[in-house]
PDB file of C-alpha atoms in Angstrom:
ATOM      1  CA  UNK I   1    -273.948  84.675  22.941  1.00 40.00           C
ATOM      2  CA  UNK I   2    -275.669  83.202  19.673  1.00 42.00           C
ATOM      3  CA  UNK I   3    -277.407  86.374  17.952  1.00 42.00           C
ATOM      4  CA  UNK I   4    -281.066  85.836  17.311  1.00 42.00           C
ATOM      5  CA  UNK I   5    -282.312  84.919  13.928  1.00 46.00           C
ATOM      6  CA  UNK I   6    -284.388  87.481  11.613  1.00 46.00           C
ATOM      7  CA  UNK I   7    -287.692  86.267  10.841  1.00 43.00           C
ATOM      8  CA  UNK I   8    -286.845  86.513   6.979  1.00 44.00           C
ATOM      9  CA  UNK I   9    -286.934  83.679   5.198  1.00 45.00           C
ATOM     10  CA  UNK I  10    -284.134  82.806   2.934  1.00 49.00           C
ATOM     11  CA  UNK I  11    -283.168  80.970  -0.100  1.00 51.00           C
ATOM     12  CA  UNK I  12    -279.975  79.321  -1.692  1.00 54.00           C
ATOM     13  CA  UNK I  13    -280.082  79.391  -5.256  1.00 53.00           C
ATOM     14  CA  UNK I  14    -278.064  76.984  -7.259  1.00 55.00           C
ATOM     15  CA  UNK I  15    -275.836  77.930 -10.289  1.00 50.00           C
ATOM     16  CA  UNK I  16    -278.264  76.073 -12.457  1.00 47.00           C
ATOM     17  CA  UNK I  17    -281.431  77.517 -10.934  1.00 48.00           C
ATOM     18  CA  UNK I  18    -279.319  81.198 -11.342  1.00 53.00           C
ATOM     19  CA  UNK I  19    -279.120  79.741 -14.969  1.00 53.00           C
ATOM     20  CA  UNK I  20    -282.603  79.578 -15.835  1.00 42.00           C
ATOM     21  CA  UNK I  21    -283.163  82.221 -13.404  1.00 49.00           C
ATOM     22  CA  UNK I  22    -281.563  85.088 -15.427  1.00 50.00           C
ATOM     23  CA  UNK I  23    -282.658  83.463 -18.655  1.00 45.00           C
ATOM     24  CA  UNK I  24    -286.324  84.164 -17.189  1.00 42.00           C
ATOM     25  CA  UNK I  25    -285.024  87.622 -16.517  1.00 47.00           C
ATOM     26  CA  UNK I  26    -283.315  87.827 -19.722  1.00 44.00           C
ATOM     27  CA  UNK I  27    -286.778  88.814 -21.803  1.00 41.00           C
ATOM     28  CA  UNK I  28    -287.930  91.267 -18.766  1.00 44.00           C
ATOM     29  CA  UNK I  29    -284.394  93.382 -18.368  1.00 46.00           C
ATOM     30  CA  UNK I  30    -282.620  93.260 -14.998  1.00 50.00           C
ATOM     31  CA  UNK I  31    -284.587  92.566 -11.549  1.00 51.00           C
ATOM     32  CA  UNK I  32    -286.139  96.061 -10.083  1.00 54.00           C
ATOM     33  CA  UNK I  33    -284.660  97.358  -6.517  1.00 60.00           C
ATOM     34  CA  UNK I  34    -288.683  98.225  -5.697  1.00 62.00           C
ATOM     35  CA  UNK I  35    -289.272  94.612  -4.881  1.00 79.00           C
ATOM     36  CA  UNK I  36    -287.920  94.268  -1.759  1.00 92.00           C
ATOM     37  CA  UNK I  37    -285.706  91.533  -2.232  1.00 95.00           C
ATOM     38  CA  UNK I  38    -281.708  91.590  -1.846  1.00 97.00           C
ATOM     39  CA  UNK I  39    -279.973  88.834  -3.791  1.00 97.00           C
ATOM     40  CA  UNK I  40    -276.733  88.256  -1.742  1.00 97.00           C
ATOM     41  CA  UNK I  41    -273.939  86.250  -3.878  1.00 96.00           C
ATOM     42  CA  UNK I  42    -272.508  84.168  -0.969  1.00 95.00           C
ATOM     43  CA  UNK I  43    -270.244  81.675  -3.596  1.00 91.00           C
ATOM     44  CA  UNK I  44    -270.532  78.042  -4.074  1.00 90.00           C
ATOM     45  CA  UNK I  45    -268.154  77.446  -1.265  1.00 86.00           C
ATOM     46  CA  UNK I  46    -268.579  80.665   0.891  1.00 90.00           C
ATOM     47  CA  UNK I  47    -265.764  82.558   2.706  1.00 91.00           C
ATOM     48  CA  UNK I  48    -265.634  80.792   6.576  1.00 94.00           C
ATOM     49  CA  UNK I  49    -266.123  82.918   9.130  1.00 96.00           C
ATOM     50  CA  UNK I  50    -267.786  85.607   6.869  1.00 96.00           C
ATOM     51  CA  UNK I  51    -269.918  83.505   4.494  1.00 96.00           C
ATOM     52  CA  UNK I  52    -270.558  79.576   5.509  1.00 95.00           C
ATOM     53  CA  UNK I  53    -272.671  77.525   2.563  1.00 93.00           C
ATOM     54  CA  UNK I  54    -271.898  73.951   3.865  1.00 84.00           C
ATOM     55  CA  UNK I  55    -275.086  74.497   6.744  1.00 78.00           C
ATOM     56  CA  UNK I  56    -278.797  74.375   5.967  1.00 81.00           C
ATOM     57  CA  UNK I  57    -278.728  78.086   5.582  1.00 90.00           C
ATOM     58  CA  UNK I  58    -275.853  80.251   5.120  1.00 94.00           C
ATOM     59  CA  UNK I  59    -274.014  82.228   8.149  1.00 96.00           C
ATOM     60  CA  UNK I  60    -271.181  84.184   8.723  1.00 97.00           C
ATOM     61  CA  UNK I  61    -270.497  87.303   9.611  1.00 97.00           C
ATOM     62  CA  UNK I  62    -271.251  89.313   6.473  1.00 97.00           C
ATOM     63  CA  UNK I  63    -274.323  87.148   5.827  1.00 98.00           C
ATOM     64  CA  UNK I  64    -275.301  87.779   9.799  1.00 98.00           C
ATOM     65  CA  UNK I  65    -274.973  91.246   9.131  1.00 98.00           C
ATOM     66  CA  UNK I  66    -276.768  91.789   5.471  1.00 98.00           C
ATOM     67  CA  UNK I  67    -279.482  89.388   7.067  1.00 98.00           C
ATOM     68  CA  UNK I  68    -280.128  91.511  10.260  1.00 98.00           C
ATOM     69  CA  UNK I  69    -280.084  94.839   8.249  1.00 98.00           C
ATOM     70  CA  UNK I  70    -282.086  93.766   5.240  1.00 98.00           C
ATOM     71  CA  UNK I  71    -284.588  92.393   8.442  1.00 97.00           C
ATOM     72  CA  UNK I  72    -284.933  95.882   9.256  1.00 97.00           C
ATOM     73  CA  UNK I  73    -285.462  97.544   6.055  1.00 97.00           C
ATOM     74  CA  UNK I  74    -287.829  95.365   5.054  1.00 97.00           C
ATOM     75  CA  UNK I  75    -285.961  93.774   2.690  1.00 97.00           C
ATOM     76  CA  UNK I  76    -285.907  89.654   2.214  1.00 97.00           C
ATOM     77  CA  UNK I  77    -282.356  88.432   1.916  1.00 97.00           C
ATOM     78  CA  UNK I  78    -281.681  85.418  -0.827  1.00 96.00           C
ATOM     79  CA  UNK I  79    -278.285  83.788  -0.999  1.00 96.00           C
ATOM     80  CA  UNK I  80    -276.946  83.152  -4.688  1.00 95.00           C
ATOM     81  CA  UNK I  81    -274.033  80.918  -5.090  1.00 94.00           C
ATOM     82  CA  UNK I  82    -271.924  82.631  -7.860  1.00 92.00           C
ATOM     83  CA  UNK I  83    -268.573  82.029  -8.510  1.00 88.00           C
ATOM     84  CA  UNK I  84    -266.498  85.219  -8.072  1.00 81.00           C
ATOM     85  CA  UNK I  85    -265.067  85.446 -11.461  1.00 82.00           C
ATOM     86  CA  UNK I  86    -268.887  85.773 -12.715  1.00 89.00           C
ATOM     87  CA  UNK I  87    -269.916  87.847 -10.284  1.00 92.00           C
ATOM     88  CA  UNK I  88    -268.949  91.582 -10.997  1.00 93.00           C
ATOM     89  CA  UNK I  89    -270.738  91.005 -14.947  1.00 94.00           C
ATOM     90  CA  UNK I  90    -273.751  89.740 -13.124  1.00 95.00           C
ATOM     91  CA  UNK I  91    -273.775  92.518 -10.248  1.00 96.00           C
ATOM     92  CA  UNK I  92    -273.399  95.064 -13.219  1.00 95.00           C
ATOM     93  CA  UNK I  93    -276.283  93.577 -15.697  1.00 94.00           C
ATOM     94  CA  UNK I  94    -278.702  93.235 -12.762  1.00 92.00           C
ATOM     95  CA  UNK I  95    -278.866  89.535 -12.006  1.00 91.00           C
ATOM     96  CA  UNK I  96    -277.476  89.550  -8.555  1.00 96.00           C
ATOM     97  CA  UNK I  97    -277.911  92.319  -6.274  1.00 97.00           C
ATOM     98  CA  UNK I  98    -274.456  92.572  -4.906  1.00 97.00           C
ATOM     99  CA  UNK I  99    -271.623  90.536  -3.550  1.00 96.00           C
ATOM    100  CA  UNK I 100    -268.779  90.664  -0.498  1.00 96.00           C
ATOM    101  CA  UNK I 101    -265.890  92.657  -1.386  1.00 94.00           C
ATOM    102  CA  UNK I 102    -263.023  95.207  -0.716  1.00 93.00           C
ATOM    103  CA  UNK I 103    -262.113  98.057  -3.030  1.00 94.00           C
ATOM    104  CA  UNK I 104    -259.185  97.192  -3.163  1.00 89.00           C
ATOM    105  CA  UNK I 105    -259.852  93.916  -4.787  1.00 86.00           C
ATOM    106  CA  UNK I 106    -262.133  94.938  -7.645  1.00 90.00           C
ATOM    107  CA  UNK I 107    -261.277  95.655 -11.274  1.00 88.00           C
ATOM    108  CA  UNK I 108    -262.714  99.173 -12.121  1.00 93.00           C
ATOM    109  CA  UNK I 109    -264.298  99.692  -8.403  1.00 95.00           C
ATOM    110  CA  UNK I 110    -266.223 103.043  -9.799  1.00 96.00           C
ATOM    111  CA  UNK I 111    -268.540 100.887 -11.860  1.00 97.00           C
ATOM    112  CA  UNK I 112    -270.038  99.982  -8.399  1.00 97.00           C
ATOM    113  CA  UNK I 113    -271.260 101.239  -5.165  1.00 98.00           C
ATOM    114  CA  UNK I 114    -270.041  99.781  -1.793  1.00 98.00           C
ATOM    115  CA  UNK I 115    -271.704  99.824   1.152  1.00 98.00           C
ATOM    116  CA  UNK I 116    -269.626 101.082   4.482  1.00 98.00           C
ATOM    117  CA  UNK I 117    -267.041  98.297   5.799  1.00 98.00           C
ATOM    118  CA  UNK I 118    -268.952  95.915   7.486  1.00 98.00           C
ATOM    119  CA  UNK I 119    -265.438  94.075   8.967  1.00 96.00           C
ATOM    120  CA  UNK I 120    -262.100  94.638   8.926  1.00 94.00           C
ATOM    121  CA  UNK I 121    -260.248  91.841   6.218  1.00 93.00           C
ATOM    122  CA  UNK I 122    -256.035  91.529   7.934  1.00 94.00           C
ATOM    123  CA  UNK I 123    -253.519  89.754   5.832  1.00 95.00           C
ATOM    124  CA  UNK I 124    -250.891  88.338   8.619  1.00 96.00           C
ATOM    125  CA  UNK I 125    -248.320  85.735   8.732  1.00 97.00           C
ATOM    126  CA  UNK I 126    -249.673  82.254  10.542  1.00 97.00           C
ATOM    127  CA  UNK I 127    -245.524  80.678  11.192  1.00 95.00           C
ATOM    128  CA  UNK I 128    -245.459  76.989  12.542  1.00 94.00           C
ATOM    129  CA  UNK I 129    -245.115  77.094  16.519  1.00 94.00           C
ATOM    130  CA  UNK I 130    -241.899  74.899  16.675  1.00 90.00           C
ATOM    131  CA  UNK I 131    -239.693  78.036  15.041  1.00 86.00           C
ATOM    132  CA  UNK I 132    -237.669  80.274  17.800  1.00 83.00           C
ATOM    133  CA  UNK I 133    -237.740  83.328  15.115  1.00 80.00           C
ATOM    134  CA  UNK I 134    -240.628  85.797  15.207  1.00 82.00           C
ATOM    135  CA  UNK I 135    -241.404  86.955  11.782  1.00 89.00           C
ATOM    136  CA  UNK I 136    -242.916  90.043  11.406  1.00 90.00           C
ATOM    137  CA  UNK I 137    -242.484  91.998   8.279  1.00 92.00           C
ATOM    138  CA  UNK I 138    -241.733  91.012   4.666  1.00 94.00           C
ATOM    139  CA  UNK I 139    -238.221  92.235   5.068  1.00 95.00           C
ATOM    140  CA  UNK I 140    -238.087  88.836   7.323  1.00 94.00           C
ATOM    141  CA  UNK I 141    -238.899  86.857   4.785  1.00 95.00           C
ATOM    142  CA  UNK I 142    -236.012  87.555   1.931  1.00 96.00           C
ATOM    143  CA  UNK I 143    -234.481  84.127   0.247  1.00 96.00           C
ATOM    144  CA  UNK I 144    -237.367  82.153   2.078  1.00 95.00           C
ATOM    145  CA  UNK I 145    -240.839  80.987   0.848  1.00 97.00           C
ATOM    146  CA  UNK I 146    -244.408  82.061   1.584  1.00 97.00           C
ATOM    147  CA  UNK I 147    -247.561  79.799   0.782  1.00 97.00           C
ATOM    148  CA  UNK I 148    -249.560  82.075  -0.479  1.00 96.00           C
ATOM    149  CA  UNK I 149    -253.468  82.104  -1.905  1.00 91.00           C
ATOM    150  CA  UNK I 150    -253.897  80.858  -6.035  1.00 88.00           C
ATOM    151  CA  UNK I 151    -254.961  83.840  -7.680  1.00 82.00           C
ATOM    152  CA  UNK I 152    -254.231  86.589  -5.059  1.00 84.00           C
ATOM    153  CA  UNK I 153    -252.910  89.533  -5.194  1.00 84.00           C
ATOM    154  CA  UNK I 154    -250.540  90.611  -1.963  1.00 90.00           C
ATOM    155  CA  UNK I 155    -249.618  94.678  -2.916  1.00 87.00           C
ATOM    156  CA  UNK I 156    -247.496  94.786   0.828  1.00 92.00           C
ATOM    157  CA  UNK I 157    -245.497  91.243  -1.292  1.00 95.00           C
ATOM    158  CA  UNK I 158    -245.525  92.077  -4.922  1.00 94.00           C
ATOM    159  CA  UNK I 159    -242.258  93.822  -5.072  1.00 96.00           C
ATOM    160  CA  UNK I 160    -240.423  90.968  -3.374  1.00 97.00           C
ATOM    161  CA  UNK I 161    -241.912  88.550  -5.176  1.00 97.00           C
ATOM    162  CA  UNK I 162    -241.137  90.145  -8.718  1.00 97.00           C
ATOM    163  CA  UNK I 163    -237.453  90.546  -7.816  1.00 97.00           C
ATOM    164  CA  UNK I 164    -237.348  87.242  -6.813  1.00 97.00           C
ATOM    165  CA  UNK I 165    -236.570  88.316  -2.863  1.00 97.00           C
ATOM    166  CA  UNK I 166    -239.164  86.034  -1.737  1.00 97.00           C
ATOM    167  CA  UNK I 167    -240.654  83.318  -3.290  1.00 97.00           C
ATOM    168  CA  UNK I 168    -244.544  82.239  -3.299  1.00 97.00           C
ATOM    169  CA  UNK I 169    -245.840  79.216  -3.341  1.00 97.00           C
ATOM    170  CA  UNK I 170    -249.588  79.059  -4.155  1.00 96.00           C
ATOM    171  CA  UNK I 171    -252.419  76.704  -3.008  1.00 94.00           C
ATOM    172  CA  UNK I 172    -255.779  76.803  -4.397  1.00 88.00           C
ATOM    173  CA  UNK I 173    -257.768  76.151  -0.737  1.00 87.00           C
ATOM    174  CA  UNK I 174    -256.901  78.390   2.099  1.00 88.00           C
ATOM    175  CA  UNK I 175    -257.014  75.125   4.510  1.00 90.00           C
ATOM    176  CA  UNK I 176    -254.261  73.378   2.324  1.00 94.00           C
ATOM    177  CA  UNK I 177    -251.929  76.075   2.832  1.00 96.00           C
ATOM    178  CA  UNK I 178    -251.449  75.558   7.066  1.00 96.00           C
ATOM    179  CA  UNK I 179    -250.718  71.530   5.745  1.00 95.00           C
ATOM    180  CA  UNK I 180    -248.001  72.881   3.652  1.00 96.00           C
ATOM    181  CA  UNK I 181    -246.448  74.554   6.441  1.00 95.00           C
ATOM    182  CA  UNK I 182    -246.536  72.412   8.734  1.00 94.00           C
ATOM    183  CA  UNK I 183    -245.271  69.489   7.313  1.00 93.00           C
ATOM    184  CA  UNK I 184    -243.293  71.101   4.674  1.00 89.00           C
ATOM    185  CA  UNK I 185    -239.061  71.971   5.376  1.00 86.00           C
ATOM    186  CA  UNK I 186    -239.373  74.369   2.632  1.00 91.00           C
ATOM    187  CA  UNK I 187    -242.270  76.806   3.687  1.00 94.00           C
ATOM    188  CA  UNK I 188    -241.449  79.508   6.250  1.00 94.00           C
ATOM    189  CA  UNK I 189    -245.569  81.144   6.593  1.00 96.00           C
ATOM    190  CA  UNK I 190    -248.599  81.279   5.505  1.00 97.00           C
ATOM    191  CA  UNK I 191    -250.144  84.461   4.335  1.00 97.00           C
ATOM    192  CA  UNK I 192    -253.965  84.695   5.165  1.00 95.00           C
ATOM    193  CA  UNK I 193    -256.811  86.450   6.276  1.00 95.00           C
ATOM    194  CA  UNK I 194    -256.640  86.681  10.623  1.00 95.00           C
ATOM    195  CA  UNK I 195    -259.883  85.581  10.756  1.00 95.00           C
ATOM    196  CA  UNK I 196    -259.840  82.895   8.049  1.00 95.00           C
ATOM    197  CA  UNK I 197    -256.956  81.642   9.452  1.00 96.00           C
ATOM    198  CA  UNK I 198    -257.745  81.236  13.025  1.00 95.00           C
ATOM    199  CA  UNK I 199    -261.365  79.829  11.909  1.00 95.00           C
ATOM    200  CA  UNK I 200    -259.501  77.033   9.918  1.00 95.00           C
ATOM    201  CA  UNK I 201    -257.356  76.224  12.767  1.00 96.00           C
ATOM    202  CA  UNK I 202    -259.879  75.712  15.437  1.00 94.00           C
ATOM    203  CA  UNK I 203    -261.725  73.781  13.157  1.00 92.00           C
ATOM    204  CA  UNK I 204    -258.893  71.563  12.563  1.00 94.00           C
ATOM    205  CA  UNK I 205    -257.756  71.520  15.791  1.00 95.00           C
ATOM    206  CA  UNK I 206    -254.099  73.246  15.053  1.00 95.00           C
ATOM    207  CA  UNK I 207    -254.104  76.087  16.839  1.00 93.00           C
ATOM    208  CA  UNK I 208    -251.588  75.077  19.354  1.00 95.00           C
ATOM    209  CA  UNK I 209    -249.304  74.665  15.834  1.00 96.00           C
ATOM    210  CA  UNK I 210    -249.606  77.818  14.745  1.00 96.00           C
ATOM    211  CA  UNK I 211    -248.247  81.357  15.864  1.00 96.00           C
ATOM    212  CA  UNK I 212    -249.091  84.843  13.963  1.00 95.00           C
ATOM    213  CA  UNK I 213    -247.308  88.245  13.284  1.00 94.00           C
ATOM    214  CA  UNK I 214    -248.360  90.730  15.825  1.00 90.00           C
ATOM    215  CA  UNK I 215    -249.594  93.326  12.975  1.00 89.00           C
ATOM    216  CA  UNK I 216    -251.017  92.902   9.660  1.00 93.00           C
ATOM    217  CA  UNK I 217    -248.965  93.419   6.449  1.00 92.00           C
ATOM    218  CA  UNK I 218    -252.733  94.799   4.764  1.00 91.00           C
ATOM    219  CA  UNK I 219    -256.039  95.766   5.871  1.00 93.00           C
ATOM    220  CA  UNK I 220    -259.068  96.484   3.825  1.00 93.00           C
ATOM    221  CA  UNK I 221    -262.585  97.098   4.513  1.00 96.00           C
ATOM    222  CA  UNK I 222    -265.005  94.198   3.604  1.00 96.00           C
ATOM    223  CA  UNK I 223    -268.179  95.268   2.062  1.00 97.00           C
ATOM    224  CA  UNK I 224    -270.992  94.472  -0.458  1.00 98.00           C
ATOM    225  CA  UNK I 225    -270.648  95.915  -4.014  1.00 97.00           C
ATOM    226  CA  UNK I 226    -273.876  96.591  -5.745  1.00 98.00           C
ATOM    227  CA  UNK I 227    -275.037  98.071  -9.121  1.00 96.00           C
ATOM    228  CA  UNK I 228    -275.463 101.794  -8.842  1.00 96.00           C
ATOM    229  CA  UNK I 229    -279.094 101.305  -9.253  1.00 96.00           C
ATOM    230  CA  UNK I 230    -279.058 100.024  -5.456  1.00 97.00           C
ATOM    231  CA  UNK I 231    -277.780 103.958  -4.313  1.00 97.00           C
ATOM    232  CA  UNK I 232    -280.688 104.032  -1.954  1.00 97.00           C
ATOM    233  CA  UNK I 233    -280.562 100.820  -0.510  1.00 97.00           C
ATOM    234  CA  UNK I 234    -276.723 101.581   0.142  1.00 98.00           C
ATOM    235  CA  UNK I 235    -277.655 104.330   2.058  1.00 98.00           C
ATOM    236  CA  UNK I 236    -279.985 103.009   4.049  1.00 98.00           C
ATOM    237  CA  UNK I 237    -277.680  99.656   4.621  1.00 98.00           C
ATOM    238  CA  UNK I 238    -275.018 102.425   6.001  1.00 98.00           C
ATOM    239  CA  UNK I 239    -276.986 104.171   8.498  1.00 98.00           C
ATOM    240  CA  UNK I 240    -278.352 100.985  10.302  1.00 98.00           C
ATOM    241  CA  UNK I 241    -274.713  99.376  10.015  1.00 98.00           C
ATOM    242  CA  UNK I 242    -273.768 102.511  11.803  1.00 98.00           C
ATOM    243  CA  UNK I 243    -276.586 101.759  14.082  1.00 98.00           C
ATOM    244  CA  UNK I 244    -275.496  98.312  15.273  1.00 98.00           C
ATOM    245  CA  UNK I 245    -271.585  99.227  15.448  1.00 97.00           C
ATOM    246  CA  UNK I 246    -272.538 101.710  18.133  1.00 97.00           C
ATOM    247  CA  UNK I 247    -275.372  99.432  19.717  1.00 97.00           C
ATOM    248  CA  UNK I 248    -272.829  96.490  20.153  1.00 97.00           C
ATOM    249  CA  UNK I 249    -275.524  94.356  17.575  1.00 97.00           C
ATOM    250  CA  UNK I 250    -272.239  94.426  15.659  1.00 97.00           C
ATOM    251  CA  UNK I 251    -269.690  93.112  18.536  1.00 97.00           C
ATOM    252  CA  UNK I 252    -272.205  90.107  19.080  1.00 97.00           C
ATOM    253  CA  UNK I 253    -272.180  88.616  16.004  1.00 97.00           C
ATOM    254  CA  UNK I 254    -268.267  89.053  15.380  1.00 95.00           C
ATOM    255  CA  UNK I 255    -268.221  87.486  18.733  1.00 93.00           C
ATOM    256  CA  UNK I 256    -270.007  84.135  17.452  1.00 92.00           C
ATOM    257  CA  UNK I 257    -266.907  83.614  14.895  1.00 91.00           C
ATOM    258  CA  UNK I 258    -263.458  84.272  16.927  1.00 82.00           C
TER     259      UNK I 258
END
């Protein structure tokens, strides 16, 4: 069951219209929060199934969600594609109104506010089909190799990979890294997000290739991070997402992306 559609119109701005954008801003100070207008960062190449760019407006399941709840507190949701590396600095001075992300996987987290988990991010293991072995735990994996994420941090792997009990092997797309598998002798699993994972397999048609650790190696809640300036819009955000967990409005739209 599709989810309907706010009637809020929204907006995709470019990282050279967010250029001249916050130089416009630049002479003014940062945007108010008594405007009514959310800018969501949603990343030049989003984060399928929780932030999709390559459509004629953005989906996903964190996009689904901020759109639905900004609907209904009056707020007008705009998507700004900013890379992640820039997008803490410009969260902080005021230039985009917040961005998708954990706790866990932010450098000084109490500069910000989050908003309550909106979904549930799982690291697990996706192992090529064809192998008889179950893997299920890091401890499985000593003297083999995982393809791992460029630029990732795995806190459940680190200690394994600094003593050199495991080896990583890292890929800078999450779709390249089920290729490697597959076709490589010398990679055991892939380490990804559940949902990423299965998204990228349906898409390319590999499910049957893949299997998956029963339980996840981490879990963290995903969220949006704003400036503390946003404190009352953060509460607000919480109460309806508590609203649509318990309604099921939450349940539907996960639904559209397994």
């Amino acid at each position: 069951m599709k989810i309907r559609r706010p009637r809020q119109l929204t907006t995709t701005i470019s990282l050279a219209v967010l250029g001249i954008w916050i130089a416009a801003f630049s002479a003014n100070g940062a945007a108010s929060t008594d405007n009514k207008t959310f800018h969501l960062n949603v990343s030049p190449n989003g984060y399928p199934p929780y932030l999709i760019v390559d459509e004629q407006e953005p989906s996903g399941i964190i996009w689904d969600v901020a759109l639905l709840i900004a609907d209904r507190l009056d707020y007008t949701l705009v998507a700004v594609q900013v890379p992640r590396k820039r997008a803490d600095q410009l969260v902080l001075d005021g230039y985009v109104d917040g961005t998708p992300r954990a706790i866990e996987w932010t450098k000084q987290p109490d500069r910000y506010l989050f908003t309550d988990p909106i979904v549930n991010s799982e690291e697990i293991f996706f192992m090529p089909s064809r192998l008889e072995t179950n893997y299920e735990s890091p401890d499985d994996f000593v003297s083999k190799t995982l393809v791992t994420h460029l630029g990732f941090h795995y806190p459940a792997l680190e200690p394994y990979f600094a003593e050199g009990k495991i080896e990583r092997f890292d890929v800078s797309r999450t779709r390249d890294m089920f290729n490697f598998v597959l076709y490589g002798d010398r990679f055991h699993a892939a380490v990804a997000d559940r949902l990423v994972g299965h998204w990228i397999l349906r898409k390319e048609g590999l499910q049957d290739e893949f299997k998956t650790s029963r339980e996840s190696i981490s879990q963290y809640g995903f969220r949006i991070m704003v400036s503390k300036q946003w404190e009352d819009f953060v509460v607000a955000f919480n109460k309806e997402l508590e609203r649509i967990q318990k309604n099921g409005e939450l349940d539907t739209i996960l639904s559209n992306y397994r």
